[in-house]
mmCIF file of C-alpha atoms and ligand atoms in Angstrom:
data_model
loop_
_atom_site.group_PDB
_atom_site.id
_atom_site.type_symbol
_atom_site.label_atom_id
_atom_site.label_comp_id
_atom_site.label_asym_id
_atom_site.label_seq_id
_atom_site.Cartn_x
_atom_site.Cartn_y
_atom_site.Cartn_z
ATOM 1 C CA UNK A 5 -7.121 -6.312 31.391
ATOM 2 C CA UNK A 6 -10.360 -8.052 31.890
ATOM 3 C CA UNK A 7 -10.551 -11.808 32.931
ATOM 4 C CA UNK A 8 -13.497 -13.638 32.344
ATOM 5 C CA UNK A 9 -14.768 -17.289 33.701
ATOM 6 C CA UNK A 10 -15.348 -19.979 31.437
ATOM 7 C CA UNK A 11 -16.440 -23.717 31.980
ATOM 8 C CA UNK A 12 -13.588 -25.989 30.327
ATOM 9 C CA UNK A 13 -15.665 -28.646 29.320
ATOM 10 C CA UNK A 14 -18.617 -26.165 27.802
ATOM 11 C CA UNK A 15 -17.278 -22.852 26.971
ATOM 12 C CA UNK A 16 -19.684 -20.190 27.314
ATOM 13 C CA UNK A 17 -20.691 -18.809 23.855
ATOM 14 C CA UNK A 18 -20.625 -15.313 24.731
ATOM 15 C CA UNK A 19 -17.516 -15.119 26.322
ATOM 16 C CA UNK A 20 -15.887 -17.213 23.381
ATOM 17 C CA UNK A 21 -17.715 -14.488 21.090
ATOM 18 C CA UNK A 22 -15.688 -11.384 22.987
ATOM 19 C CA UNK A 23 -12.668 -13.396 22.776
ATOM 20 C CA UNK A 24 -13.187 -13.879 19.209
ATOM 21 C CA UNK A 25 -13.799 -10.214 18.465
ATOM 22 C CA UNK A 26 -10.774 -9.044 20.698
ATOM 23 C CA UNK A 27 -8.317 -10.839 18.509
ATOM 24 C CA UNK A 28 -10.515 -10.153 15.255
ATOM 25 C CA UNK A 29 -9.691 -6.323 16.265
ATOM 26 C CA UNK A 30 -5.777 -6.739 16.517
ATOM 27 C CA UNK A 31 -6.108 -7.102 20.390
ATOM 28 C CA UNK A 32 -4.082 -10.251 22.729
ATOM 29 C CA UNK A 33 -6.210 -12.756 24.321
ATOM 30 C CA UNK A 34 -4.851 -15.205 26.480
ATOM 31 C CA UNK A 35 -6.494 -18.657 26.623
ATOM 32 C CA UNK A 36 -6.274 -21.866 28.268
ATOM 33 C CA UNK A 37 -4.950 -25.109 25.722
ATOM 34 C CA UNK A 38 -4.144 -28.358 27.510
ATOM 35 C CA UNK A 39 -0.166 -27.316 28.093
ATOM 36 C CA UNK A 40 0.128 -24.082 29.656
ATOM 37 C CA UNK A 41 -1.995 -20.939 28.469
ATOM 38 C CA UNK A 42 -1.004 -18.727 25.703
ATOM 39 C CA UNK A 43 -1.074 -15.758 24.866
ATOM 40 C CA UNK A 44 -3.505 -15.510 21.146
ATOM 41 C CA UNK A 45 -3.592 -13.038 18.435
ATOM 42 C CA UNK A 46 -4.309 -13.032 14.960
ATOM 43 C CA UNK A 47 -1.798 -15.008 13.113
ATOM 44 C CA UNK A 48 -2.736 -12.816 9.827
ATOM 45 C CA UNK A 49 -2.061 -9.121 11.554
ATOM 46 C CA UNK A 50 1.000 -8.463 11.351
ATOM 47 C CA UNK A 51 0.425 -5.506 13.937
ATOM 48 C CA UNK A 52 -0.614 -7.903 16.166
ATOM 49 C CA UNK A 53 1.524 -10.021 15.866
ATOM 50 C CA UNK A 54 4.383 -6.977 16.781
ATOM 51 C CA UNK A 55 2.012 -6.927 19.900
ATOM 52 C CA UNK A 56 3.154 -10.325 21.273
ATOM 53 C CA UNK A 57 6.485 -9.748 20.913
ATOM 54 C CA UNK A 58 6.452 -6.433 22.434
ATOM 55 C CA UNK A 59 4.321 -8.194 25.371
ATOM 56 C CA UNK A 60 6.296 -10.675 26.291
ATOM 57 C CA UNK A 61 9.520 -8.768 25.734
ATOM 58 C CA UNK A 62 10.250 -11.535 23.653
ATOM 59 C CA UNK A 63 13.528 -11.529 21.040
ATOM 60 C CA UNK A 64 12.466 -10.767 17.311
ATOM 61 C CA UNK A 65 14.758 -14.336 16.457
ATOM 62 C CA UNK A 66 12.465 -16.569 17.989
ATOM 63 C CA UNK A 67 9.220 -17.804 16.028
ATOM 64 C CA UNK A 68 5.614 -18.101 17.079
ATOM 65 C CA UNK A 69 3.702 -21.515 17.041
ATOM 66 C CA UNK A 70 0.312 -21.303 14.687
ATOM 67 C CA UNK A 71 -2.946 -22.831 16.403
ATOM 68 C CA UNK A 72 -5.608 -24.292 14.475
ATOM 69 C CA UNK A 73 -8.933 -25.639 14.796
ATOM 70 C CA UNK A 74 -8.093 -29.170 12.608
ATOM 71 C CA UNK A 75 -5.666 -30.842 10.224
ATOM 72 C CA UNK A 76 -7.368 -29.070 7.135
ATOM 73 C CA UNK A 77 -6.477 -25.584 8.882
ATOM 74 C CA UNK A 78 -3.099 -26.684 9.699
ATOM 75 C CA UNK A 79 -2.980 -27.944 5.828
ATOM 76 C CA UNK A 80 -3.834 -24.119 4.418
ATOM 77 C CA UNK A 81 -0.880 -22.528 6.406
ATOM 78 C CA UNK A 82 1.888 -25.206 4.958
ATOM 79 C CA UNK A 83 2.842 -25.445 1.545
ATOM 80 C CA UNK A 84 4.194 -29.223 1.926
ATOM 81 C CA UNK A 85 1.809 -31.742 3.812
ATOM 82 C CA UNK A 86 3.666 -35.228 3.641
ATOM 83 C CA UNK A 87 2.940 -38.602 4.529
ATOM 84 C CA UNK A 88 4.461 -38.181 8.104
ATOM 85 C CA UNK A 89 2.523 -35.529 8.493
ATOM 86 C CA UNK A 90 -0.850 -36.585 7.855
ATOM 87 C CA UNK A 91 -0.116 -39.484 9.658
ATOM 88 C CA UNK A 92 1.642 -37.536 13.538
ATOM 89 C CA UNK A 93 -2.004 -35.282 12.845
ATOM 90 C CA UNK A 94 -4.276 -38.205 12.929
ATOM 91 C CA UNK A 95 -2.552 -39.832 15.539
ATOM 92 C CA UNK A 96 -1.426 -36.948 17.775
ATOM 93 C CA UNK A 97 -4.118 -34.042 16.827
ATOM 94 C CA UNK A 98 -5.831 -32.395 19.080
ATOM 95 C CA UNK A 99 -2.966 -32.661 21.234
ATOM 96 C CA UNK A 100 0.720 -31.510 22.572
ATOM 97 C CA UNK A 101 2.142 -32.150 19.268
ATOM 98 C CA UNK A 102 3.495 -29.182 17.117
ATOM 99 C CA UNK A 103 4.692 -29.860 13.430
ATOM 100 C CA UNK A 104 7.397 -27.239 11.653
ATOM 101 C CA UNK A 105 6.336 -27.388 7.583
ATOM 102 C CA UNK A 106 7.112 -25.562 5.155
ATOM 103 C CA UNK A 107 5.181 -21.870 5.551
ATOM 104 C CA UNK A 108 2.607 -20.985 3.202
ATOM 105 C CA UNK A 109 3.292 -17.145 1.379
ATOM 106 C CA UNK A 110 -0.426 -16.013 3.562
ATOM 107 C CA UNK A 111 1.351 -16.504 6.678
ATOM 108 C CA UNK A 112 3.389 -13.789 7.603
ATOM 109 C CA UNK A 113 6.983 -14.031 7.906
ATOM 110 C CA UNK A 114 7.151 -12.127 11.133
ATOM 111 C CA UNK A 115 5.141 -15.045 12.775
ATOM 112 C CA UNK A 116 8.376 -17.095 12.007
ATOM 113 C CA UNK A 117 10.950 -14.614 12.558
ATOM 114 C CA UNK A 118 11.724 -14.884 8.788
ATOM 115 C CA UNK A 119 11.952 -18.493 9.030
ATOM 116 C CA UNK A 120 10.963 -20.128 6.073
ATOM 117 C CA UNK A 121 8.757 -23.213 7.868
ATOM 118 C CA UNK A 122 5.979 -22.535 10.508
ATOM 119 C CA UNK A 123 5.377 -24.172 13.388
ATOM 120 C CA UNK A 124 1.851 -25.280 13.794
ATOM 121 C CA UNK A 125 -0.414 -27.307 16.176
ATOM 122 C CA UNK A 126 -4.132 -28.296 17.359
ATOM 123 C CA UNK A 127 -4.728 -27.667 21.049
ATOM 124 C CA UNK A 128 -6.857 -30.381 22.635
ATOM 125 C CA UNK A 129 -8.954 -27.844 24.591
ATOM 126 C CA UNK A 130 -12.359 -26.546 24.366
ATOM 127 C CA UNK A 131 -11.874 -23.421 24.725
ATOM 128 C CA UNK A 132 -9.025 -23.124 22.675
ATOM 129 C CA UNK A 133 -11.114 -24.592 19.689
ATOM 130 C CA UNK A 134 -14.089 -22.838 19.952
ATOM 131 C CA UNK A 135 -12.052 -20.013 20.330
ATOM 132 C CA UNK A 136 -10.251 -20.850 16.744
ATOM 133 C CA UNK A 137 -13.367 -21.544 15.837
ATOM 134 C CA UNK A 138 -15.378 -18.419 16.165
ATOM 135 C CA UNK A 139 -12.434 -16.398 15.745
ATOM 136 C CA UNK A 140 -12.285 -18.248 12.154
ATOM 137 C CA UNK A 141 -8.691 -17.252 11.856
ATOM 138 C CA UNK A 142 -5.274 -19.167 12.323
ATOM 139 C CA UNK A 143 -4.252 -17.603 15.895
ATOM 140 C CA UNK A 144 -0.640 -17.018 17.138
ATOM 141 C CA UNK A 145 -0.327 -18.539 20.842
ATOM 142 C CA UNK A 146 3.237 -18.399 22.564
ATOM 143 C CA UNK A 147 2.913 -19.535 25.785
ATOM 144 C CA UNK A 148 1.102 -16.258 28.199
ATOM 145 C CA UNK A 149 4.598 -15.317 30.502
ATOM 146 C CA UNK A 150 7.211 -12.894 30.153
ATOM 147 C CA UNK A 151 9.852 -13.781 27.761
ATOM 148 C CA UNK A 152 12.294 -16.581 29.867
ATOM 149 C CA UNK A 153 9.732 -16.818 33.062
ATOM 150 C CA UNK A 154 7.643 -19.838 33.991
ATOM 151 C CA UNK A 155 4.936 -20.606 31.699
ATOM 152 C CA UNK A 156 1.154 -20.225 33.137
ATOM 153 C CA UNK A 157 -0.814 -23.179 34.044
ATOM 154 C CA UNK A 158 -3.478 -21.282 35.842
ATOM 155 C CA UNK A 159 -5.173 -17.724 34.537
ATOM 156 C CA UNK A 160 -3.192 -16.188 37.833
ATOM 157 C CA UNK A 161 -0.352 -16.781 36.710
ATOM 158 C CA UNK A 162 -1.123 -14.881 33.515
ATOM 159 C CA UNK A 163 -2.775 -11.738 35.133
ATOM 160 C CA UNK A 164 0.596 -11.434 37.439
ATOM 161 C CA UNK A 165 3.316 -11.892 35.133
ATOM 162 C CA UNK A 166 1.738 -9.963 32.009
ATOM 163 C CA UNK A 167 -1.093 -7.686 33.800
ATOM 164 C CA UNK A 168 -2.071 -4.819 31.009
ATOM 165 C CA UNK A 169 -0.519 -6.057 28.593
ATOM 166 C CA UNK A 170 -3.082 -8.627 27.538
ATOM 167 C CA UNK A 171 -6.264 -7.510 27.073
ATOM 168 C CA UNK A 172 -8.769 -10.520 27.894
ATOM 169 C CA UNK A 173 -7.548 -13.684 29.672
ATOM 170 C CA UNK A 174 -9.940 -16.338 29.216
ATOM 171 C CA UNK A 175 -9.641 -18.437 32.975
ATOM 172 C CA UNK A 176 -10.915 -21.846 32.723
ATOM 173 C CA UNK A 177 -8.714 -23.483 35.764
ATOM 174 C CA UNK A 178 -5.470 -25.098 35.874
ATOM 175 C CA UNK A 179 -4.384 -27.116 32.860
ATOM 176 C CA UNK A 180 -4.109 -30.443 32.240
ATOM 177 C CA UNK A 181 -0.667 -31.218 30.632
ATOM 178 C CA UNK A 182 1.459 -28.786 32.283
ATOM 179 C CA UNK A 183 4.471 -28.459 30.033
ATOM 180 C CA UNK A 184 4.514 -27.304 26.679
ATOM 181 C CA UNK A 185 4.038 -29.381 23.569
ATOM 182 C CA UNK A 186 6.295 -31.746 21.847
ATOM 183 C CA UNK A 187 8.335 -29.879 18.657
ATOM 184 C CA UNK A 188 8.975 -31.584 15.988
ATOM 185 C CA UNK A 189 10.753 -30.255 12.532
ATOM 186 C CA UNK A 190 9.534 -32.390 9.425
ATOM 187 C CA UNK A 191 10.548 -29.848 7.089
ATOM 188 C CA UNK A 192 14.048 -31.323 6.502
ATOM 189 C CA UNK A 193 14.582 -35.080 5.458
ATOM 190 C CA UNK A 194 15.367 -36.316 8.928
ATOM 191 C CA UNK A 195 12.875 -35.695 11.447
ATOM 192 C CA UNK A 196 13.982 -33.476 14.449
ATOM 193 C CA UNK A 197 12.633 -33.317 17.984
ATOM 194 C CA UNK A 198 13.075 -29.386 18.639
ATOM 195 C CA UNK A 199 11.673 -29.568 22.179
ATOM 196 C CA UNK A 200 10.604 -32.509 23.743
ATOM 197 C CA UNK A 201 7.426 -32.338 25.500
ATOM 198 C CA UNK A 202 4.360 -34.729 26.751
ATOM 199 C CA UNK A 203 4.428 -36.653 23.633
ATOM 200 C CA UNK A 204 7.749 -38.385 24.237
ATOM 201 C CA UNK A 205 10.268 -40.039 21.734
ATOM 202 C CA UNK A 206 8.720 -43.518 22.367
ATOM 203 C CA UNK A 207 5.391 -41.729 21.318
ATOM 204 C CA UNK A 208 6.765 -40.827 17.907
ATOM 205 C CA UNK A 209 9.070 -43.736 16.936
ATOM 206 C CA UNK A 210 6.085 -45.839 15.199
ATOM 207 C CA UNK A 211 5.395 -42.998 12.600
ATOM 208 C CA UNK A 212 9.050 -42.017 11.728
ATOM 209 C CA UNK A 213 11.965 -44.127 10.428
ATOM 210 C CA UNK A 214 14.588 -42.325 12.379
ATOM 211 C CA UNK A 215 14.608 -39.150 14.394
ATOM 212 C CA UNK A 216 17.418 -36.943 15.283
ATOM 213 C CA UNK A 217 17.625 -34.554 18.651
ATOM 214 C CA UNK A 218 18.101 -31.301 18.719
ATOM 215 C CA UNK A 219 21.694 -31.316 20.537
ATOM 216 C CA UNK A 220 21.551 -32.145 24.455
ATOM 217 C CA UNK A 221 19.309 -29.697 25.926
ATOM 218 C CA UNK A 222 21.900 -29.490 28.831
ATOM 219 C CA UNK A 223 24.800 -28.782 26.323
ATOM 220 C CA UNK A 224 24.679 -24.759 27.344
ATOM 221 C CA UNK A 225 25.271 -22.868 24.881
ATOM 222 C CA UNK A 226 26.230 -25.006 22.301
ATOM 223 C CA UNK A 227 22.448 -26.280 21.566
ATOM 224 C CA UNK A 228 22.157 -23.266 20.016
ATOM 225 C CA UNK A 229 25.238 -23.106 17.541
ATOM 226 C CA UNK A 230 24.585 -25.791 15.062
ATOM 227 C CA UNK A 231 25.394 -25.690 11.755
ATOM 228 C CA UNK A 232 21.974 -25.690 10.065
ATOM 229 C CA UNK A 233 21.518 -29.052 9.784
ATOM 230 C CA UNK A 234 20.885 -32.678 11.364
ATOM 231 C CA UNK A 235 20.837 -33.253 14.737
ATOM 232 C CA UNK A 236 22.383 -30.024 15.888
ATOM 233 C CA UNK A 237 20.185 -27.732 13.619
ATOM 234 C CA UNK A 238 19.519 -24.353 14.903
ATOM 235 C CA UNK A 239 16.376 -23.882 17.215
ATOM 236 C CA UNK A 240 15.873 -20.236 17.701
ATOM 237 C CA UNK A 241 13.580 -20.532 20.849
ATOM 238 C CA UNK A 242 15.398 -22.955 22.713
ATOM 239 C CA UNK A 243 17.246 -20.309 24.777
ATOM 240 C CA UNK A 244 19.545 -21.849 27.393
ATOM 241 C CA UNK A 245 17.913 -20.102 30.376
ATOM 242 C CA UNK A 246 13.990 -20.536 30.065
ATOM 243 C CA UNK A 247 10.658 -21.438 32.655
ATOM 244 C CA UNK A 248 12.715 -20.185 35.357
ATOM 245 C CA UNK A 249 11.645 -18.751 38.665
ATOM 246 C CA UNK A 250 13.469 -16.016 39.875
ATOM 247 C CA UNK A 251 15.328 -17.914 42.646
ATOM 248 C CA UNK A 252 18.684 -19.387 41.238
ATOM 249 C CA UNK A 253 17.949 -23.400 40.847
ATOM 250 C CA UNK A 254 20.159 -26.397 41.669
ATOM 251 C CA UNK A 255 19.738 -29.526 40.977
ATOM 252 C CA UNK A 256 20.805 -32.738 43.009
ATOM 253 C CA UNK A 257 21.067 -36.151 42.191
ATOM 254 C CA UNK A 258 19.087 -38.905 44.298
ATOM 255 C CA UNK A 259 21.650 -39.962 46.676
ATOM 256 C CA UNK A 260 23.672 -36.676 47.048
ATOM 257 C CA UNK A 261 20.659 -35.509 49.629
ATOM 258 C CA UNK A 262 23.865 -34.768 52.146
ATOM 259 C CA UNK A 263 25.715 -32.350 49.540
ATOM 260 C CA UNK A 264 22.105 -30.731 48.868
ATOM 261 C CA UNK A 265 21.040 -29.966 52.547
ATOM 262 C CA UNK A 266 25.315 -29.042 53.235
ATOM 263 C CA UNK A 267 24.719 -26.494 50.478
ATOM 264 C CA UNK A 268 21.003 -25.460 52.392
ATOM 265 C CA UNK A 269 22.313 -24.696 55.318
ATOM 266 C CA UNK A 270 25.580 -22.356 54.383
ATOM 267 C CA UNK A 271 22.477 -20.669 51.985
ATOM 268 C CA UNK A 272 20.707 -20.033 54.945
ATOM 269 C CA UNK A 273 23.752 -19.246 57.193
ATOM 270 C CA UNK A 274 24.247 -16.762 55.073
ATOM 271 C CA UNK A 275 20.379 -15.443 55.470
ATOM 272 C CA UNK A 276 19.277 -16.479 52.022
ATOM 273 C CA UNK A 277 15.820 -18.301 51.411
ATOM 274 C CA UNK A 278 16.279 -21.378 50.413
ATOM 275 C CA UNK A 279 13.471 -23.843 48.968
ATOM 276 C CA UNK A 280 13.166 -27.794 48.182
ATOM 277 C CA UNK A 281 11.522 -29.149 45.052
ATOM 278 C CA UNK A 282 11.233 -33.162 45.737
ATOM 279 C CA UNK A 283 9.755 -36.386 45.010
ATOM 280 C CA UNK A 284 10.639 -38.058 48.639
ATOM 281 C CA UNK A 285 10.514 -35.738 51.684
ATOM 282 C CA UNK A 286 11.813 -38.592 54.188
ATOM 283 C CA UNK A 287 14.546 -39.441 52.203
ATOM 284 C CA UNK A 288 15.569 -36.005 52.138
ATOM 285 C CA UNK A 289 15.419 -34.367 55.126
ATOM 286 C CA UNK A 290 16.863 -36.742 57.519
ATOM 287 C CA UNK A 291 17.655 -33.928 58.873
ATOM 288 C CA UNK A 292 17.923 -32.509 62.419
ATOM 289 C CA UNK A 293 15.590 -30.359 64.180
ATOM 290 C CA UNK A 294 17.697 -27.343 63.061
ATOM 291 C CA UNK A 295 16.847 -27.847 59.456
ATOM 292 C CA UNK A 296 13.161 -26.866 59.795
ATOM 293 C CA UNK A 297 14.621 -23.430 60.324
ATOM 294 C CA UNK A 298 16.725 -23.881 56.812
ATOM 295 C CA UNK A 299 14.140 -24.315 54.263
ATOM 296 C CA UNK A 300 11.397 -21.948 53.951
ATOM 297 C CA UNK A 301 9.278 -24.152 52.161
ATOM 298 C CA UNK A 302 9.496 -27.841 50.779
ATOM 299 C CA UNK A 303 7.365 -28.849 47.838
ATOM 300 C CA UNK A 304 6.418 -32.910 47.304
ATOM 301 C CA UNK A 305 5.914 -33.779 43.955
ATOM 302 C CA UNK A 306 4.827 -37.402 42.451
ATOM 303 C CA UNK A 307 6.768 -39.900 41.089
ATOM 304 C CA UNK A 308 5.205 -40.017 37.788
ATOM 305 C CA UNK A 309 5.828 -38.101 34.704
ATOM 306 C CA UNK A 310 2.618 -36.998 33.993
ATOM 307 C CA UNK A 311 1.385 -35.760 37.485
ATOM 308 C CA UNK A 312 4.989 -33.636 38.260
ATOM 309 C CA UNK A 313 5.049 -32.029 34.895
ATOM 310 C CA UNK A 314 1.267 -30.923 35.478
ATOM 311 C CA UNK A 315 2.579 -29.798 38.693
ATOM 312 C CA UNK A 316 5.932 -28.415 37.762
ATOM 313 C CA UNK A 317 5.442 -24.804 36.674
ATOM 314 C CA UNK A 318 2.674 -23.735 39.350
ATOM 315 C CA UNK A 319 5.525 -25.391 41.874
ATOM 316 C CA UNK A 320 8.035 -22.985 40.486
ATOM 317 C CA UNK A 321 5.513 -20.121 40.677
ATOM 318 C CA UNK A 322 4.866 -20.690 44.491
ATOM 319 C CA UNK A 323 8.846 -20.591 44.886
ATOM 320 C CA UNK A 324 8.096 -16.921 43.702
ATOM 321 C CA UNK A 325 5.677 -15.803 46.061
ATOM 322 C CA UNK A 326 7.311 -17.422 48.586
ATOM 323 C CA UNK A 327 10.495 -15.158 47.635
ATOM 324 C CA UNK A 328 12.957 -17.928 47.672
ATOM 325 C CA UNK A 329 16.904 -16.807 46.733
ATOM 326 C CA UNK A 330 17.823 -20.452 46.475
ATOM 327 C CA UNK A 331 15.567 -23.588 45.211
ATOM 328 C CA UNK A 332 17.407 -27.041 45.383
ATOM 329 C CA UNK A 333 15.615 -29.747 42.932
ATOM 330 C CA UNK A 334 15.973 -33.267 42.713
ATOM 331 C CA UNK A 335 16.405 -34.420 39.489
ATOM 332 C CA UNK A 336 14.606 -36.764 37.845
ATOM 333 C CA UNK A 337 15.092 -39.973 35.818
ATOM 334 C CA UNK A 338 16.746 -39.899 32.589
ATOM 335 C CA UNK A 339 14.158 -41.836 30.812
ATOM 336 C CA UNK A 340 11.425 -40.751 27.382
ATOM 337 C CA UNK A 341 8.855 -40.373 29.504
ATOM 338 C CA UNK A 342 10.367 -37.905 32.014
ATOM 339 C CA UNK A 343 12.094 -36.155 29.291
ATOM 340 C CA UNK A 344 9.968 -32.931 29.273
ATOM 341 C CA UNK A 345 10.327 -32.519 32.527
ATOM 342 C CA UNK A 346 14.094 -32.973 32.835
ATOM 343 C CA UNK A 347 14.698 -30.702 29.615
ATOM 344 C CA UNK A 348 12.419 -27.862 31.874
ATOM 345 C CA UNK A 349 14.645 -28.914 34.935
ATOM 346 C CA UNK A 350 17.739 -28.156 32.912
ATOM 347 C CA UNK A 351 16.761 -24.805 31.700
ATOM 348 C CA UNK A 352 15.364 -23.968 34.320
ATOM 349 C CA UNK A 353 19.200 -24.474 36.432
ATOM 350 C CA UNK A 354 21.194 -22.702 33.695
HETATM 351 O O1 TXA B 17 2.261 -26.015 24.274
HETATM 352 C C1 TXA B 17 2.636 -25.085 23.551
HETATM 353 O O2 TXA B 17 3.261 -25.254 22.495
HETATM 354 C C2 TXA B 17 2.265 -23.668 24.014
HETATM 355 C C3 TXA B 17 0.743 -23.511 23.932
HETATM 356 C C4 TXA B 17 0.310 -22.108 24.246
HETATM 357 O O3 TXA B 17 0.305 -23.910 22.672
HETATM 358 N N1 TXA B 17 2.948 -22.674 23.226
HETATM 359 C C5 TXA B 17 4.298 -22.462 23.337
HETATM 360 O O4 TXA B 17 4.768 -21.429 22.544
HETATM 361 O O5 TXA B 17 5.010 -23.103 24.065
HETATM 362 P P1 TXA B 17 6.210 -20.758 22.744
HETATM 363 O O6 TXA B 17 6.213 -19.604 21.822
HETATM 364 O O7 TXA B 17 6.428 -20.497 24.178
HETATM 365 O O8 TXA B 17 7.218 -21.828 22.202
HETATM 366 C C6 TXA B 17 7.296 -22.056 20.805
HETATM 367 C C7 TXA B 17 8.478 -22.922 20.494
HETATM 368 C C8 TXA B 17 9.768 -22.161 20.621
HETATM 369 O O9 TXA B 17 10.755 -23.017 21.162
HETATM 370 C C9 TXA B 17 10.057 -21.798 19.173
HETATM 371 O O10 TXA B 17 11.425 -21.590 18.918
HETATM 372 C C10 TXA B 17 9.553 -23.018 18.449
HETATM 373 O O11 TXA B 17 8.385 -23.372 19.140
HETATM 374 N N2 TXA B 17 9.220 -22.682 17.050
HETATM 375 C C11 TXA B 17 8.185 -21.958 16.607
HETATM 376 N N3 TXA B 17 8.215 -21.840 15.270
HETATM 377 C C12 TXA B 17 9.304 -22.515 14.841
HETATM 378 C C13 TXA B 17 9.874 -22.761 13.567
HETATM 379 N N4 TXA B 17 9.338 -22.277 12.449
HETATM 380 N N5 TXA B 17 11.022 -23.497 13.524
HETATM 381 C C14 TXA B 17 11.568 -23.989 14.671
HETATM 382 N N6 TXA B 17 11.077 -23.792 15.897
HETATM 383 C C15 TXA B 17 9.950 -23.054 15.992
HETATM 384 MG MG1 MG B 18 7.345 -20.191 26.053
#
């Protein structure tokens, strides 16, 4: 595994050039796009493809997302581009937006774990597109962690969690989103929001008539078991457990800080690590002097949406390497624009 620097605003040609010849020759490079970084190979190699999968340890059943340069790419891997469509592209594209169409017969069906639709997006990263573009071929990019881990939001994260099994990682610094994109099915009548992400609900509504959710995100294992249709149709990827750290997680409402820090200190009674992920420090830990001794490490996060989720995975990654056992979150509202974050929260507790 070889990492190489590269400025985020003005990629470095020749390092986009050996990027672009890795994946041309069946190999996984793994590149920075404005969510988390992910882990790239040719989207027409079916070897490669295998290669991911086999990477990541990831489950045959769940499908890869396509990345593409521009709307007219994203147009030659679909067989149905509709009015909806053309109009979430122009709005959303580049961006955190990822459309499931119809697949075109030249992608393979491995990409989509047999699926009939692909899922399909344009990253709003340099990098990322001159990548695509010097590569000059649709690219496969789940995100670049072990299958059910935390996603990456810095190259770091990528070199410890996948280490030789990637074979370039392109490091240009920490990204800017933080959570991964917004999925959104359009290859059924109604509309369905697979995954929310940055590009919340509220986003969306303008550009479609109705929308219908993939069931609750915290409905265990039932978000899994619809019937194929409508709001509780079947989303492979959405695995219960997912972006978790290997500490077990618990979440606390605002208000129950007393149950939270009760729950602390029989953790660390009984010599466990225990960690706090937060938005308000002083309202938490009104705490004696004893408590200092209880939490091995407390983490502040904002109060807005849009810092905390670009915050929220390398947060979970320092509970890691800080070896917690135990990591009590407070959750956060249960509004559109915090849903990303709340549906990471969730998964990340199951
Ligand atoms: O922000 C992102 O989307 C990042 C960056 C790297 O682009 N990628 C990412 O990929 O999050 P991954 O593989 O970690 O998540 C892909 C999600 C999964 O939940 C998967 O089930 C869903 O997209 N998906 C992919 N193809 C699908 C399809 N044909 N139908 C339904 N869901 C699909
Ligand atoms: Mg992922």
């Amino acid at each position: 595994m070889t990492t190489i620097r590269v400025d985020a605003e003005h990629p470095e040609e020749e390092a986009i050039a050996r990027a672009a010849e890795v994946i041309l020759d069946g190999g996984l490079v793994a590149f920075p796009t404005e969510t988390v970084y992910g882990l790239g190979a040719n989207a027409l190699d079916e070897a490669a493809i295998a290669r991911i999968y086999a990477a990541k340890g990831r489950p045959a059943y769940n499908p890869l997302i396509v990345h593409v340069p521009d709307a007219a790419a994203a147009r030659a891997v679909v067989t149905e581009w509709s009015e909806t469509a053309a109009a979430l592209a122009a709005a959303f594209w580049p961006g955190p937006l990822t459309l499931v169409l119809p697949r075109h017969p030249r992608v393979p069906g491995r990409v989509s774990a047999g699926l009939a639709t692909v899922a399909v997006r344009v990253p709003a990263h340099r990098v990322a597109l001159a990548l695509l573009r010097a590569a000059d071929v649709p690219i496969v990019a789940p995100s670049a962690n072990p299958s059910m881990g935390v996603s990456p939001t810095r190259a770091e994260h990528v070199a410890r969690g996948l280490a030789d099994r990637v074979d370039l990682i392109l490091d240009a610094g920490p990204t800017r989103v933080g959570i991964e994109s917004t999925v959104i099915d359009l290859s059924d009548d109604l509309p369905t929001l697979l995954r929310p992400g940055a590009i919340s609900s509220d986003d969306l509504r303008p550009f479609l008539d109705d929308i219908g959710a993939r069931s609750a995100p915290d409905s265990g294992s039932n978000a899994d078991s619809g019937s194929g249709a409508g709001p509780t149709r079947r989303s492979p990827g959405m695995l219960d457990r997912h972006y978790a750290p290997r500490a077990a997680v618990r979440l606390f409402e605002p208000g129950s800080e007393a149950d939270a820090l009760a729950l602390a200190r029989r953790a660390a009674n009984d010599g466990r690590a225990v960690g706090a992920i937060v938005v308000d420090p002083e309202r938490f830990a009104q705490r004696d002097r004893r408590d200092d001794e209880v939490f091995r490490i407390i983490v502040r996060m904002p109060p807005d949406p849009r810092a905390y989720a670009r915050e929220l995975y390398a947060t979970l990654h320092r509970i890691d390497e800080a070896e917690c056992d135990l990591v009590l979150v407070e959750e956060v509202p249960d509004t559109p624009a915090w849903a990303g974050v709340r549906d990471r929260l969730k998964r990340a507790a199951s």
